[in-house]
Amino acid sequence: MQPLSYKAEKFGIKKALAYLEKNPEKNLGKLMDWVDRFAGDSFEVQRGYFRKYIVDEPESNWHQLAVSVLTDIDNKVLQTIFTNFFLNANITGWTRQEEVREKYGCNVPWAILLDPTSACNLHCQGCWAAEYGNKLNLSFEEIDNIIEQGKDLGVYFYIYTGGEPLIRKKDIIALCEKHSDCVFLSFTNGTLIDEEFAKEMLRVRNFVPAISLEGFEDATDGRRGNGVYQKARNAMEILKKNRLLFGISACYTSANMESITSEAFYDSLIESGAYFIWYFHYMPVGKDAVPSLLPTPEQRKYIYNKIREYRQTKAIFGMDFQNDGEYVGGCIAGGRRYLHINANGDMDPCVFIHYSDSNIREKTLLEGLRSPLFMAYHDGQPFNDNHLRPCPMLENPDILRNMIRNTGAASTDMEAPESVEQLCSRCDHYAEHWKATADELWENCQKKREHKAQKQV
Ligand code: SF4
């Protein structure tokens, strides 16, 4: 049971959010006062940044983004997501995760990714989800049990991947309802979002879609099939009209990197009502992988700079999964901050690393986190001091080779099991060539940090 003071502060934050709807410009500071009281010593640095860029600089893109969220999103949805994400997942949940981490000497995640189904209503070229075949599902009871176990460990953030998770719409809404203290995000092609589903989202209030786009119409339909772009746009219109929070997920490759990071693309997303864009680097995983789609060092450097530039100027939150290691201390997989459970129940350390020595149908989450493979992640992280080379597969393939050989973890690829040698051999050339550029960028980044620290002293 939560202590009374916790409940009182939480109530206060909800009240502050209700005020904000009326006058966000004026009341943002009040919300931060409540959050500071609730958080105590936790996340002091992050809260400092929040205050500096969002509250105190009305001209900044971050301030504009915050005001837009506060005025354009349904206030009850906002209250629920704020409470579940910031307070449950990041403050109280984090404390619990640290306790369990300390007690058992293993990683404990902040988020759990899971595939409700391997089935999909589309047949995109080279989709890794298709590797799992099309007949696998986690039952409602299994997902419910994962969430119950997760909450015991302090995990209040669940992310659905797949397959197309919204094939399981009814179960997904029922799980939102049952676990009303959690926040659920789903990667989705968006084609199954309709008015009825939007109404259900408004009712449960704790579900956030991240719609996958490959760029504009030609690029999206070229990979996903004719008409998919328009359906995704239609979904975005429905979500905006119903004042719901949503974002975009986008995978950059050597072929689409310029258009998918173009200003026109960014502006079109802001216009459509998206609040975040989550970029992923193409990963050469699976038998149909195309190594030539891996960005060149020059292309990756361009993306690194471009997304950082937009963070200073655009009213949308852009994340770059492969280039943002500096903010999270490198690789976050293996349960350090997240893990992945596929539709067969296999616990993979990462959504891109399809090897496992644990299945949720045979082990508890905690047992899986203490398994040889997850402990190899725990003991090896960070895999590189340069957080622009964070990955045991993509940038340090010998590390994954050794971890899989030493732990005996098996391929979880149902359609075409892949040896670690096959997988890592596609990354050797990339890793070798990215090193010099990554080291140069990292050195600059360190210098900037030192300069900033000196200025603060
Ligand atoms: S295993 Fe690689 S892709 Fe996965 S979180 Fe770690 S660095 Fe990122």
Tab-separated table of N, CA and C in Angstrom, residues 84-181:
chain	number	residue	atom	x	y	z
A	84	ASN	N	1.162	7.947	-14.476
A	84	ASN	CA	1.706	6.598	-14.659
A	84	ASN	C	3.152	6.619	-15.161
A	85	PHE	N	3.425	7.553	-16.067
A	85	PHE	CA	4.768	7.557	-16.659
A	85	PHE	C	5.786	8.246	-15.750
A	86	PHE	N	5.468	9.473	-15.339
A	86	PHE	CA	6.472	10.213	-14.564
A	86	PHE	C	6.528	9.747	-13.113
A	87	LEU	N	5.371	9.554	-12.532
A	87	LEU	CA	5.394	9.241	-11.100
A	87	LEU	C	5.568	7.748	-10.845
A	88	ASN	N	4.747	6.908	-11.503
A	88	ASN	CA	4.836	5.472	-11.207
A	88	ASN	C	6.079	4.841	-11.832
A	89	ALA	N	6.282	5.088	-13.159
A	89	ALA	CA	7.387	4.402	-13.841
A	89	ALA	C	8.736	5.010	-13.486
A	90	ASN	N	8.778	6.333	-13.345
A	90	ASN	CA	10.088	6.967	-13.215
A	90	ASN	C	10.480	7.325	-11.799
A	91	ILE	N	9.528	7.463	-10.911
A	91	ILE	CA	9.947	7.865	-9.561
A	91	ILE	C	9.763	6.709	-8.584
A	92	THR	N	8.514	6.298	-8.350
A	92	THR	CA	8.355	5.202	-7.374
A	92	THR	C	8.863	3.875	-7.955
A	93	GLY	N	8.580	3.627	-9.254
A	93	GLY	CA	9.020	2.368	-9.873
A	93	GLY	C	10.538	2.266	-9.893
A	94	TRP	N	11.174	3.375	-10.209
A	94	TRP	CA	12.647	3.389	-10.306
A	94	TRP	C	13.276	3.001	-8.961
A	95	THR	N	12.725	3.536	-7.877
A	95	THR	CA	13.258	3.226	-6.545
A	95	THR	C	13.166	1.722	-6.281
A	96	ARG	N	12.024	1.138	-6.639
A	96	ARG	CA	11.832	-0.301	-6.447
A	96	ARG	C	12.820	-1.105	-7.320
A	97	GLN	N	12.985	-0.661	-8.586
A	97	GLN	CA	13.933	-1.352	-9.481
A	97	GLN	C	15.332	-1.365	-8.853
A	98	GLU	N	15.726	-0.236	-8.276
A	98	GLU	CA	17.063	-0.149	-7.672
A	98	GLU	C	17.195	-1.104	-6.481
A	99	GLU	N	16.106	-1.208	-5.693
A	99	GLU	CA	16.151	-2.116	-4.531
A	99	GLU	C	16.368	-3.555	-4.990
A	100	VAL	N	15.609	-3.971	-6.034
A	100	VAL	CA	15.702	-5.362	-6.493
A	100	VAL	C	17.080	-5.598	-7.137
A	101	ARG	N	17.531	-4.619	-7.878
A	101	ARG	CA	18.858	-4.689	-8.518
A	101	ARG	C	19.951	-4.941	-7.459
A	102	GLU	N	19.838	-4.184	-6.402
A	102	GLU	CA	20.818	-4.294	-5.307
A	102	GLU	C	20.719	-5.666	-4.633
A	103	LYS	N	19.493	-6.083	-4.361
A	103	LYS	CA	19.274	-7.328	-3.622
A	103	LYS	C	19.773	-8.550	-4.397
A	104	TYR	N	19.490	-8.589	-5.709
A	104	TYR	CA	19.810	-9.801	-6.476
A	104	TYR	C	21.064	-9.658	-7.338
A	105	GLY	N	21.649	-8.478	-7.388
A	105	GLY	CA	22.877	-8.291	-8.161
A	105	GLY	C	22.683	-8.513	-9.648
A	106	CYS	N	21.469	-8.201	-10.156
A	106	CYS	CA	21.216	-8.388	-11.596
A	106	CYS	C	20.574	-7.115	-12.154
A	107	ASN	N	20.425	-7.081	-13.462
A	107	ASN	CA	19.710	-5.966	-14.078
A	107	ASN	C	18.213	-6.050	-13.764
A	108	VAL	N	17.579	-4.895	-13.632
A	108	VAL	CA	16.113	-4.842	-13.492
A	108	VAL	C	15.608	-3.760	-14.445
A	109	PRO	N	14.695	-4.101	-15.339
A	109	PRO	CA	14.322	-3.133	-16.384
A	109	PRO	C	13.406	-2.012	-15.895
A	110	TRP	N	13.411	-0.963	-16.683
A	110	TRP	CA	12.489	0.165	-16.494
A	110	TRP	C	11.282	-0.031	-17.409
A	111	ALA	N	11.521	-0.711	-18.554
A	111	ALA	CA	10.423	-0.981	-19.506
A	111	ALA	C	10.521	-2.425	-19.990
A	112	ILE	N	9.373	-2.996	-20.287
A	112	ILE	CA	9.357	-4.340	-20.882
A	112	ILE	C	8.691	-4.248	-22.247
A	113	LEU	N	9.405	-4.723	-23.271
A	113	LEU	CA	8.832	-4.803	-24.620
A	113	LEU	C	8.284	-6.204	-24.796
A	114	LEU	N	7.093	-6.308	-25.344
A	114	LEU	CA	6.587	-7.656	-25.595
A	114	LEU	C	5.744	-7.698	-26.850
A	115	ASP	N	5.758	-8.871	-27.470
A	115	ASP	CA	4.993	-9.078	-28.708
A	115	ASP	C	3.718	-9.836	-28.362
A	116	PRO	N	2.553	-9.195	-28.359
A	116	PRO	CA	1.327	-9.948	-28.092
A	116	PRO	C	1.093	-11.011	-29.171
A	117	THR	N	1.527	-10.699	-30.399
A	117	THR	CA	1.316	-11.648	-31.501
A	117	THR	C	2.425	-11.493	-32.532
A	118	SER	N	2.696	-12.582	-33.236
A	118	SER	CA	3.646	-12.475	-34.355
A	118	SER	C	2.891	-12.190	-35.653
A	119	ALA	N	1.566	-12.225	-35.592
A	119	ALA	CA	0.771	-12.006	-36.809
A	119	ALA	C	0.767	-10.525	-37.188
A	120	CYS	N	0.637	-10.270	-38.479
A	120	CYS	CA	0.552	-8.893	-38.948
A	120	CYS	C	-0.405	-8.841	-40.130
A	121	ASN	N	-1.112	-7.711	-40.254
A	121	ASN	CA	-2.046	-7.561	-41.380
A	121	ASN	C	-1.346	-7.020	-42.623
A	122	LEU	N	-0.035	-6.706	-42.514
A	122	LEU	CA	0.718	-6.250	-43.685
A	122	LEU	C	1.884	-7.210	-43.944
A	123	HIS	N	2.504	-7.039	-45.102
A	123	HIS	CA	3.664	-7.885	-45.433
A	123	HIS	C	4.788	-6.983	-45.907
A	124	CYS	N	5.390	-6.280	-44.963
A	124	CYS	CA	6.421	-5.304	-45.349
A	124	CYS	C	7.703	-6.017	-45.758
A	125	GLN	N	8.400	-5.390	-46.727
A	125	GLN	CA	9.661	-5.967	-47.185
A	125	GLN	C	10.659	-5.999	-46.031
A	126	GLY	N	11.273	-7.173	-45.831
A	126	GLY	CA	12.376	-7.291	-44.870
A	126	GLY	C	12.000	-7.070	-43.420
A	127	CYS	N	10.710	-7.212	-43.068
A	127	CYS	CA	10.307	-6.976	-41.674
A	127	CYS	C	10.816	-8.108	-40.799
A	128	TRP	N	11.553	-7.739	-39.746
A	128	TRP	CA	12.104	-8.794	-38.884
A	128	TRP	C	11.012	-9.527	-38.122
A	129	ALA	N	9.876	-8.852	-37.899
A	129	ALA	CA	8.793	-9.491	-37.133
A	129	ALA	C	8.305	-10.740	-37.845
A	130	ALA	N	8.377	-10.725	-39.160
A	130	ALA	CA	7.887	-11.874	-39.921
A	130	ALA	C	8.700	-13.130	-39.625
A	131	GLU	N	9.920	-12.931	-39.097
A	131	GLU	CA	10.759	-14.100	-38.811
A	131	GLU	C	10.114	-15.039	-37.802
A	132	TYR	N	9.250	-14.497	-36.974
A	132	TYR	CA	8.665	-15.347	-35.939
A	132	TYR	C	7.497	-16.171	-36.441
A	133	GLY	N	7.272	-16.144	-37.755
A	133	GLY	CA	6.144	-16.901	-38.290
A	133	GLY	C	4.884	-16.149	-37.969
A	134	ASN	N	3.729	-16.716	-38.302
A	134	ASN	CA	2.504	-15.940	-38.086
A	134	ASN	C	1.508	-16.626	-37.171
A	135	LYS	N	1.993	-17.534	-36.350
A	135	LYS	CA	1.017	-18.266	-35.544
A	135	LYS	C	1.249	-18.133	-34.050
A	136	LEU	N	2.159	-17.278	-33.656
A	136	LEU	CA	2.500	-17.250	-32.240
A	136	LEU	C	1.791	-16.113	-31.517
A	137	ASN	N	1.311	-16.409	-30.312
A	137	ASN	CA	0.630	-15.405	-29.496
A	137	ASN	C	0.979	-15.603	-28.030
A	138	LEU	N	1.098	-14.500	-27.310
A	138	LEU	CA	1.090	-14.594	-25.857
A	138	LEU	C	-0.372	-14.471	-25.456
A	139	SER	N	-0.835	-15.366	-24.581
A	139	SER	CA	-2.244	-15.280	-24.191
A	139	SER	C	-2.462	-14.047	-23.305
A	140	PHE	N	-3.736	-13.667	-23.151
A	140	PHE	CA	-4.065	-12.559	-22.252
A	140	PHE	C	-3.486	-12.835	-20.861
A	141	GLU	N	-3.673	-14.070	-20.392
A	141	GLU	CA	-3.219	-14.408	-19.026
A	141	GLU	C	-1.699	-14.302	-18.926
A	142	GLU	N	-1.013	-14.694	-19.991
A	142	GLU	CA	0.460	-14.619	-19.951
A	142	GLU	C	0.934	-13.164	-19.893
A	143	ILE	N	0.305	-12.308	-20.707
A	143	ILE	CA	0.716	-10.888	-20.686
A	143	ILE	C	0.391	-10.285	-19.322
A	144	ASP	N	-0.806	-10.608	-18.835
A	144	ASP	CA	-1.229	-10.107	-17.525
A	144	ASP	C	-0.220	-10.529	-16.450
A	145	ASN	N	0.212	-11.783	-16.520
A	145	ASN	CA	1.155	-12.297	-15.538
A	145	ASN	C	2.527	-11.607	-15.647
A	146	ILE	N	2.961	-11.343	-16.875
A	146	ILE	CA	4.233	-10.615	-17.067
A	146	ILE	C	4.126	-9.236	-16.403
A	147	ILE	N	2.978	-8.579	-16.605
A	147	ILE	CA	2.811	-7.227	-16.034
A	147	ILE	C	2.765	-7.296	-14.499
A	148	GLU	N	2.064	-8.301	-13.973
A	148	GLU	CA	2.026	-8.454	-12.503
A	148	GLU	C	3.435	-8.644	-11.957
A	149	GLN	N	4.180	-9.532	-12.606
A	149	GLN	CA	5.570	-9.764	-12.164
A	149	GLN	C	6.395	-8.486	-12.318
A	150	GLY	N	6.171	-7.786	-13.450
A	150	GLY	CA	6.912	-6.552	-13.710
A	150	GLY	C	6.659	-5.522	-12.624
A	151	LYS	N	5.388	-5.364	-12.231
A	151	LYS	CA	5.072	-4.345	-11.218
A	151	LYS	C	5.745	-4.673	-9.880
A	152	ASP	N	5.859	-5.974	-9.584
A	152	ASP	CA	6.580	-6.375	-8.370
A	152	ASP	C	8.027	-5.912	-8.404
A	153	LEU	N	8.572	-5.798	-9.624
A	153	LEU	CA	9.967	-5.347	-9.767
A	153	LEU	C	10.048	-3.823	-9.947
A	154	GLY	N	8.897	-3.153	-9.998
A	154	GLY	CA	8.884	-1.690	-10.162
A	154	GLY	C	8.711	-1.244	-11.608
A	155	VAL	N	8.239	-2.146	-12.500
A	155	VAL	CA	8.104	-1.777	-13.915
A	155	VAL	C	6.654	-1.364	-14.208
A	156	TYR	N	6.500	-0.103	-14.660
A	156	TYR	CA	5.153	0.421	-14.961
A	156	TYR	C	5.031	0.873	-16.412
A	157	PHE	N	6.014	0.510	-17.241
A	157	PHE	CA	6.005	0.954	-18.640
A	157	PHE	C	6.156	-0.278	-19.544
A	158	TYR	N	5.156	-0.503	-20.397
A	158	TYR	CA	5.121	-1.694	-21.270
A	158	TYR	C	4.982	-1.246	-22.722
A	159	ILE	N	5.801	-1.834	-23.560
A	159	ILE	CA	5.836	-1.420	-24.965
A	159	ILE	C	5.552	-2.642	-25.842
A	160	TYR	N	4.510	-2.527	-26.660
A	160	TYR	CA	4.161	-3.652	-27.536
A	160	TYR	C	4.874	-3.515	-28.883
A	161	THR	N	5.452	-4.634	-29.300
A	161	THR	CA	6.050	-4.724	-30.636
A	161	THR	C	5.416	-5.939	-31.294
A	162	GLY	N	5.922	-6.350	-32.424
A	162	GLY	CA	5.281	-7.522	-33.034
A	162	GLY	C	5.998	-7.961	-34.287
A	163	GLY	N	5.179	-8.474	-35.178
A	163	GLY	CA	3.747	-8.513	-35.356
A	163	GLY	C	3.089	-7.122	-35.287
A	164	GLU	N	1.810	-7.123	-35.574
A	164	GLU	CA	1.027	-5.899	-35.415
A	164	GLU	C	0.202	-6.042	-34.135
A	165	PRO	N	0.620	-5.357	-33.063
A	165	PRO	CA	-0.053	-5.543	-31.773
A	165	PRO	C	-1.558	-5.282	-31.838
A	166	LEU	N	-2.002	-4.330	-32.681
A	166	LEU	CA	-3.423	-3.962	-32.649
A	166	LEU	C	-4.332	-5.026	-33.259
A	167	ILE	N	-3.750	-6.100	-33.791
A	167	ILE	CA	-4.576	-7.263	-34.128
A	167	ILE	C	-5.245	-7.787	-32.846
A	168	ARG	N	-4.609	-7.492	-31.686
A	168	ARG	CA	-5.148	-7.934	-30.399
A	168	ARG	C	-5.795	-6.748	-29.648
A	169	LYS	N	-6.485	-5.870	-30.391
A	169	LYS	CA	-7.070	-4.648	-29.809
A	169	LYS	C	-7.819	-4.877	-28.497
A	170	LYS	N	-8.687	-5.896	-28.513
A	170	LYS	CA	-9.575	-6.080	-27.340
A	170	LYS	C	-8.749	-6.407	-26.106
A	171	ASP	N	-7.788	-7.333	-26.279
A	171	ASP	CA	-6.938	-7.699	-25.137
A	171	ASP	C	-6.097	-6.504	-24.683
A	172	ILE	N	-5.640	-5.730	-25.655
A	172	ILE	CA	-4.782	-4.585	-25.314
A	172	ILE	C	-5.551	-3.567	-24.472
A	173	ILE	N	-6.782	-3.316	-24.848
A	173	ILE	CA	-7.605	-2.385	-24.066
A	173	ILE	C	-7.930	-2.992	-22.694
A	174	ALA	N	-8.232	-4.287	-22.669
A	174	ALA	CA	-8.539	-4.927	-21.378
A	174	ALA	C	-7.326	-4.867	-20.443
A	175	LEU	N	-6.132	-4.989	-21.000
A	175	LEU	CA	-4.923	-4.917	-20.161
A	175	LEU	C	-4.684	-3.486	-19.665
A	176	CYS	N	-4.994	-2.502	-20.509
A	176	CYS	CA	-4.881	-1.093	-20.067
A	176	CYS	C	-5.820	-0.865	-18.890
A	177	GLU	N	-7.008	-1.428	-19.002
A	177	GLU	CA	-8.030	-1.241	-17.978
A	177	GLU	C	-7.606	-1.928	-16.673
A	178	LYS	N	-7.131	-3.145	-16.817
A	178	LYS	CA	-6.754	-3.915	-15.617
A	178	LYS	C	-5.545	-3.296	-14.920
A	179	HIS	N	-4.592	-2.791	-15.715
A	179	HIS	CA	-3.376	-2.211	-15.125
A	179	HIS	C	-3.411	-0.698	-15.340
A	180	SER	N	-4.365	-0.089	-14.656
A	180	SER	CA	-4.607	1.341	-14.891
A	180	SER	C	-3.499	2.215	-14.298
A	181	ASP	N	-2.568	1.599	-13.548
A	181	ASP	CA	-1.439	2.360	-12.998
A	181	ASP	C	-0.208	2.313	-13.909
